[in-house]
Short mmCIF file of N, CA and C and ligand atoms in Angstrom, two decimals:
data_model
loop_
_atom_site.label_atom_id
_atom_site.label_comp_id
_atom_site.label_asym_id
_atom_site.label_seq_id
_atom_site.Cartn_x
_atom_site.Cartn_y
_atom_site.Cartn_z
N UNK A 721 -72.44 40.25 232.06
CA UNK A 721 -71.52 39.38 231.32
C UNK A 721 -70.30 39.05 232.18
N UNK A 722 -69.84 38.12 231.99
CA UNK A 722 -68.66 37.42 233.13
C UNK A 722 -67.62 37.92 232.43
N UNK A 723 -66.28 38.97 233.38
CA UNK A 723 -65.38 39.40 232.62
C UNK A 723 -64.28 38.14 233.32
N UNK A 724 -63.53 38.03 232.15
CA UNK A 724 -61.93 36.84 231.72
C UNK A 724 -61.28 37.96 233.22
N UNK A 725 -61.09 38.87 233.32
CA UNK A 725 -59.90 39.73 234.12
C UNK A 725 -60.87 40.89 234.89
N UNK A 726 -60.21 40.66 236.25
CA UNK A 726 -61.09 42.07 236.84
C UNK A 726 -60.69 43.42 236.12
N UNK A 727 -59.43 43.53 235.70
CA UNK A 727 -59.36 44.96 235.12
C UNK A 727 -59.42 44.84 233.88
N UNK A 728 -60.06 44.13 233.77
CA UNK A 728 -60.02 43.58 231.91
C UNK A 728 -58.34 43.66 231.19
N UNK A 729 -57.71 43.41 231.53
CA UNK A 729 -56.41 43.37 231.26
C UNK A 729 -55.41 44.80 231.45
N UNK A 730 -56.65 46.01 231.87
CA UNK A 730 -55.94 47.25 231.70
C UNK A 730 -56.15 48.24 233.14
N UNK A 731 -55.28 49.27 232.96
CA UNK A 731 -55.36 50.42 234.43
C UNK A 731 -55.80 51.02 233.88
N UNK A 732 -57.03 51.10 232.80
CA UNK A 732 -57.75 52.39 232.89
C UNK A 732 -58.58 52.86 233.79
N UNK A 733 -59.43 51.98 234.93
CA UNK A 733 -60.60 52.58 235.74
C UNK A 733 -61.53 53.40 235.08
N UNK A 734 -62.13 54.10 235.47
CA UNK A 734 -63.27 54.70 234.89
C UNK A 734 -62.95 56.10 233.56
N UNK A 735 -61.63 56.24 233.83
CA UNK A 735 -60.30 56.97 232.65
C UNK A 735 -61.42 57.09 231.46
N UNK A 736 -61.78 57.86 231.02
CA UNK A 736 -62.85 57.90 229.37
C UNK A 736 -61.53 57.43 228.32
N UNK A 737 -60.04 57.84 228.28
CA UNK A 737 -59.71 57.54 226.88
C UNK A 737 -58.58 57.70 227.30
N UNK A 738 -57.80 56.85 227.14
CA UNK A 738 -55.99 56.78 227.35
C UNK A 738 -55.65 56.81 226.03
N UNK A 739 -54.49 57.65 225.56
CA UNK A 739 -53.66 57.57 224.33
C UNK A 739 -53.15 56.09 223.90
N UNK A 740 -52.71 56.26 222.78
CA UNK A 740 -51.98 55.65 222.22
C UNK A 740 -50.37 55.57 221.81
N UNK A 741 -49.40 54.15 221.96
CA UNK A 741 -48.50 53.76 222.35
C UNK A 741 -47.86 52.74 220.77
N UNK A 742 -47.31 52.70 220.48
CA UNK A 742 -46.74 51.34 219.62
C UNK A 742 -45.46 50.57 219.96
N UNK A 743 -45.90 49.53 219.51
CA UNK A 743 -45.25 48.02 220.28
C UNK A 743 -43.67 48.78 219.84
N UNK A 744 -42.78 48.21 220.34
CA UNK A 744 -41.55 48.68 220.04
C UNK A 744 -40.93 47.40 219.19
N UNK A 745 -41.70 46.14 219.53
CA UNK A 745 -41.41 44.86 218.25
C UNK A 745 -41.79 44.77 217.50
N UNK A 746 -43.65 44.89 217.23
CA UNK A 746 -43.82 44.38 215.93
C UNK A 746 -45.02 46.02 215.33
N UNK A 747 -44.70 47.03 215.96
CA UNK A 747 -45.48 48.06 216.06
C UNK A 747 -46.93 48.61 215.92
N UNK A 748 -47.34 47.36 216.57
CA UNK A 748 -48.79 47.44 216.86
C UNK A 748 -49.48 48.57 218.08
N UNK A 749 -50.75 49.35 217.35
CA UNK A 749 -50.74 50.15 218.21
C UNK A 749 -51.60 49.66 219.62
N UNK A 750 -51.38 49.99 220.74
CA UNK A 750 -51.71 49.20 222.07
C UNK A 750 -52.01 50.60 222.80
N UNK A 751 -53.35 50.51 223.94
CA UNK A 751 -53.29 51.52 224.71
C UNK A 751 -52.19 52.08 225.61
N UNK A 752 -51.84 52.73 226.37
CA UNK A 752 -50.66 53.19 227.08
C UNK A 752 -50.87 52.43 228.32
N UNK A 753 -52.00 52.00 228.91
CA UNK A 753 -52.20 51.33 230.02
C UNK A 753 -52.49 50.00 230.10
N UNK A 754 -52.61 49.42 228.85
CA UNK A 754 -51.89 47.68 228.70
C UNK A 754 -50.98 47.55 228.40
N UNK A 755 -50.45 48.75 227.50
CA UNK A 755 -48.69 48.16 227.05
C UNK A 755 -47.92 47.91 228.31
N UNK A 756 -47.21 46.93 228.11
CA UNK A 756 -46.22 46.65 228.83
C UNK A 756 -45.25 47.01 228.59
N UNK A 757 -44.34 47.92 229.58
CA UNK A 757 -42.88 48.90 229.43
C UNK A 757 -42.09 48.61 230.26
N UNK A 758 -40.94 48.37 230.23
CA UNK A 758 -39.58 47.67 231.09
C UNK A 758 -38.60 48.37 230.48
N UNK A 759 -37.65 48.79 231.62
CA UNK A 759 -36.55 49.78 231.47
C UNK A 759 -35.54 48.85 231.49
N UNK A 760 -34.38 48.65 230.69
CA UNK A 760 -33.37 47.80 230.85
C UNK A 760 -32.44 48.99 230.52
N UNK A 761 -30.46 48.92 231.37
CA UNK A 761 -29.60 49.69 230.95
C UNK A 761 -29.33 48.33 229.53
N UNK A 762 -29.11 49.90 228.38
CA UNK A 762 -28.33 49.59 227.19
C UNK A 762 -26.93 50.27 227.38
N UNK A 763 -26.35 49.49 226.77
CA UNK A 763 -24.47 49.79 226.13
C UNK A 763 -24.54 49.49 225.00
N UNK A 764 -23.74 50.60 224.58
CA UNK A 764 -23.29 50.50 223.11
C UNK A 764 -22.51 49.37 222.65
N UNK A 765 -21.60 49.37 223.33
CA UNK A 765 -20.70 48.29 223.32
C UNK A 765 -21.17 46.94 223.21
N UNK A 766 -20.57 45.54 222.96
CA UNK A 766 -20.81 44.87 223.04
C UNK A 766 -20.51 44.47 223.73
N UNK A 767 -21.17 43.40 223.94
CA UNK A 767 -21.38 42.38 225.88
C UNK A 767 -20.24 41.98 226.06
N UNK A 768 -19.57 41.37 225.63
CA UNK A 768 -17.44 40.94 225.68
C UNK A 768 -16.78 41.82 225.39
N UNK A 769 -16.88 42.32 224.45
CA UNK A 769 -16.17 43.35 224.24
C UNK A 769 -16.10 44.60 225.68
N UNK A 770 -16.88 44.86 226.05
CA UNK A 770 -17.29 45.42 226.99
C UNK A 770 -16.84 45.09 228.58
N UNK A 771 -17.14 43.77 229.00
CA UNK A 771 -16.61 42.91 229.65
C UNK A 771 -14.75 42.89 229.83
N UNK A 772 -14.38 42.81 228.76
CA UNK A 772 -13.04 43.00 228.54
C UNK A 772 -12.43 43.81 228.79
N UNK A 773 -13.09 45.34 228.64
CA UNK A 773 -12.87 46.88 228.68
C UNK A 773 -12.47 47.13 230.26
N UNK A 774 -13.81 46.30 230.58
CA UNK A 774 -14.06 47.04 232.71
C UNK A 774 -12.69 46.00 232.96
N UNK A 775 -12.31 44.91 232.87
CA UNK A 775 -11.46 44.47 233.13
C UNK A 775 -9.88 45.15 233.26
N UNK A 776 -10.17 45.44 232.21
CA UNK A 776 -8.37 46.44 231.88
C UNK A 776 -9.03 48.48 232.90
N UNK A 777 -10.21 48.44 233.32
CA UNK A 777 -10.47 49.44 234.27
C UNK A 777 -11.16 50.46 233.34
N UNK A 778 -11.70 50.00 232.18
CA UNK A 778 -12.25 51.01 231.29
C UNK A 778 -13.54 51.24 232.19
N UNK A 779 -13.92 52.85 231.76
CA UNK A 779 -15.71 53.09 232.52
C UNK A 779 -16.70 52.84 231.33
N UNK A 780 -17.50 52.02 231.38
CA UNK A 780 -18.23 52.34 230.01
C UNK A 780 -19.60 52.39 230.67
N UNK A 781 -20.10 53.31 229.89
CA UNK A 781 -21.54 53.86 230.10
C UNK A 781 -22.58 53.01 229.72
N UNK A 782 -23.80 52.92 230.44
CA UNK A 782 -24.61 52.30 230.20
C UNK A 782 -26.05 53.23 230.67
N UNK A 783 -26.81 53.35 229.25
CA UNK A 783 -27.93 54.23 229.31
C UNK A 783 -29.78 53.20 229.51
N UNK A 784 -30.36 54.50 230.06
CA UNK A 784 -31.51 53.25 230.77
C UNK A 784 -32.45 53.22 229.41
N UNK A 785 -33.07 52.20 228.99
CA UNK A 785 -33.83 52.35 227.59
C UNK A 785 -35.07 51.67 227.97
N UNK A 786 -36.24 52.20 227.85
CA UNK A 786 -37.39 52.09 228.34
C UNK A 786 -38.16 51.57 226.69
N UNK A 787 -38.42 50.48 226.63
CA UNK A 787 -39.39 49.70 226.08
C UNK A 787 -40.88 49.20 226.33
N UNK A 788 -41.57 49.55 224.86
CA UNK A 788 -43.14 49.25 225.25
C UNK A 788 -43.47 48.08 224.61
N UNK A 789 -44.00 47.27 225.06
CA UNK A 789 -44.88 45.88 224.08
C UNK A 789 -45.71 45.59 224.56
N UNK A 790 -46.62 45.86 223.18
CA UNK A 790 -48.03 44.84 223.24
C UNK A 790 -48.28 43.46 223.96
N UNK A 791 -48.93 42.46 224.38
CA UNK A 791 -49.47 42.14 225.11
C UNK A 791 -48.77 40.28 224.38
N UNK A 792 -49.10 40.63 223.18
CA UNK A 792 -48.35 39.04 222.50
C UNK A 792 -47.03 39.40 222.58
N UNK A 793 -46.29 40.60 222.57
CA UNK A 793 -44.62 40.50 222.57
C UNK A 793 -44.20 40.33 223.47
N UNK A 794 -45.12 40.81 224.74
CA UNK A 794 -44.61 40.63 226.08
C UNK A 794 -44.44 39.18 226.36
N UNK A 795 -45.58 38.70 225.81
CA UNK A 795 -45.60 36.75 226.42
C UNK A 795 -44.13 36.42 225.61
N UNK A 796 -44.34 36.37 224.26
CA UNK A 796 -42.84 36.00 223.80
C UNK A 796 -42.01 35.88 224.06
N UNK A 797 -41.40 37.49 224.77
CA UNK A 797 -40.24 37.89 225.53
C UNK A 797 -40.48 37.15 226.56
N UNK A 798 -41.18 36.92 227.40
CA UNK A 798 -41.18 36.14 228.26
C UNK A 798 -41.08 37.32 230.20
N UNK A 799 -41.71 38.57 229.77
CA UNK A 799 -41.99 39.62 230.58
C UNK A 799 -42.76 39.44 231.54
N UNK A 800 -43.91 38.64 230.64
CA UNK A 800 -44.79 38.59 231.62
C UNK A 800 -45.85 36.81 231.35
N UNK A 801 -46.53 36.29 231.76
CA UNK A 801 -46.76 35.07 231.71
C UNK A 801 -47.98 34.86 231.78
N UNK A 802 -48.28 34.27 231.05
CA UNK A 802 -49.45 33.93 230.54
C UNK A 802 -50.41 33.18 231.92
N UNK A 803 -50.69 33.00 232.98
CA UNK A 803 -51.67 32.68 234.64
C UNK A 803 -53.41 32.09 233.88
N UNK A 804 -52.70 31.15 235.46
CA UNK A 804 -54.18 29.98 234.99
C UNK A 804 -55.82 30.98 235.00
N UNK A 805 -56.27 30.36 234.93
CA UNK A 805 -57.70 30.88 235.24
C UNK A 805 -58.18 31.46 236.42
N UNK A 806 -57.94 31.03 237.65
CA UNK A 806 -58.69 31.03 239.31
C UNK A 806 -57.35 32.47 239.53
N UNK A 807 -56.13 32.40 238.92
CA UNK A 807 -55.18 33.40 239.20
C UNK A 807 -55.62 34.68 238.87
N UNK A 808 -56.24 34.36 237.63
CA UNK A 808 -56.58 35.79 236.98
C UNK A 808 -57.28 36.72 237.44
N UNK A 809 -58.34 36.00 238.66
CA UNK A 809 -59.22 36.56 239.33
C UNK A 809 -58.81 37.44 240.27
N UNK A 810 -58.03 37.22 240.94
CA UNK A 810 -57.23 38.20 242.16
C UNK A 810 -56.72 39.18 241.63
N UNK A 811 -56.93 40.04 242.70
CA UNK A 811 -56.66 41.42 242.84
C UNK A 811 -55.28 41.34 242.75
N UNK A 812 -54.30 41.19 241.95
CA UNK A 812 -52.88 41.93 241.97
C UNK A 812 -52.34 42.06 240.28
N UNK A 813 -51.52 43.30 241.21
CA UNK A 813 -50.56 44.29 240.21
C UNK A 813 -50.21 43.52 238.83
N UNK A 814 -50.67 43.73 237.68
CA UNK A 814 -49.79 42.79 236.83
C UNK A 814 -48.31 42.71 236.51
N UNK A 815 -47.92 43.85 236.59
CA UNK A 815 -46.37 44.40 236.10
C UNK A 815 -45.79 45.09 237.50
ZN1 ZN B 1179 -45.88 43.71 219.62
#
């Protein structure tokens, strides 16, 4: 049968059974090795407010927050992008 993706969309390899993960948007459950996870620093603070702070020499902390999404939240967000056909075929890294 002709596969759409050489890794079929996932890093499992010959792996018998990867756990399970839920979307952090719409909490769908997704294997651990298709979800897509991106670390962004969070602040509490708000973005001007904040802005304003470092200005007058305030330190404000910013913590690293590691997010998972399923495969439709990722396109949404715009993480990762949806590649033509002949692209899909090649051997590279998705994330
Ligand atoms: Zn989702």
């Amino acid at each position: 049968m002709p596969k759409k993706r050489e890794s079929r969309g996932r890093r499992k390899g010959d792996k018998g059974h990867v756990s399970v993960v839920s979307c952090d948007n719409c909490g769908k459950r997704v294997p651990e090795d298709k979800a897509v996870c991106v670390t962004r620093m969070y602040s509490p603070v708000d973005s001007a407010l904040a802005q304003e702070l470092e200005k007058k020499g305030a330190i404000i902390t910013r913590y690293p927050m590691t997010k998972c999404y399923c495969i439709n939240c990722a396109i949404h967000f715009g993480i990762i992008k949806v590649r033509a056909e002949q692209e899909r075929k090649e051997k590279t890294v998705l994330r």
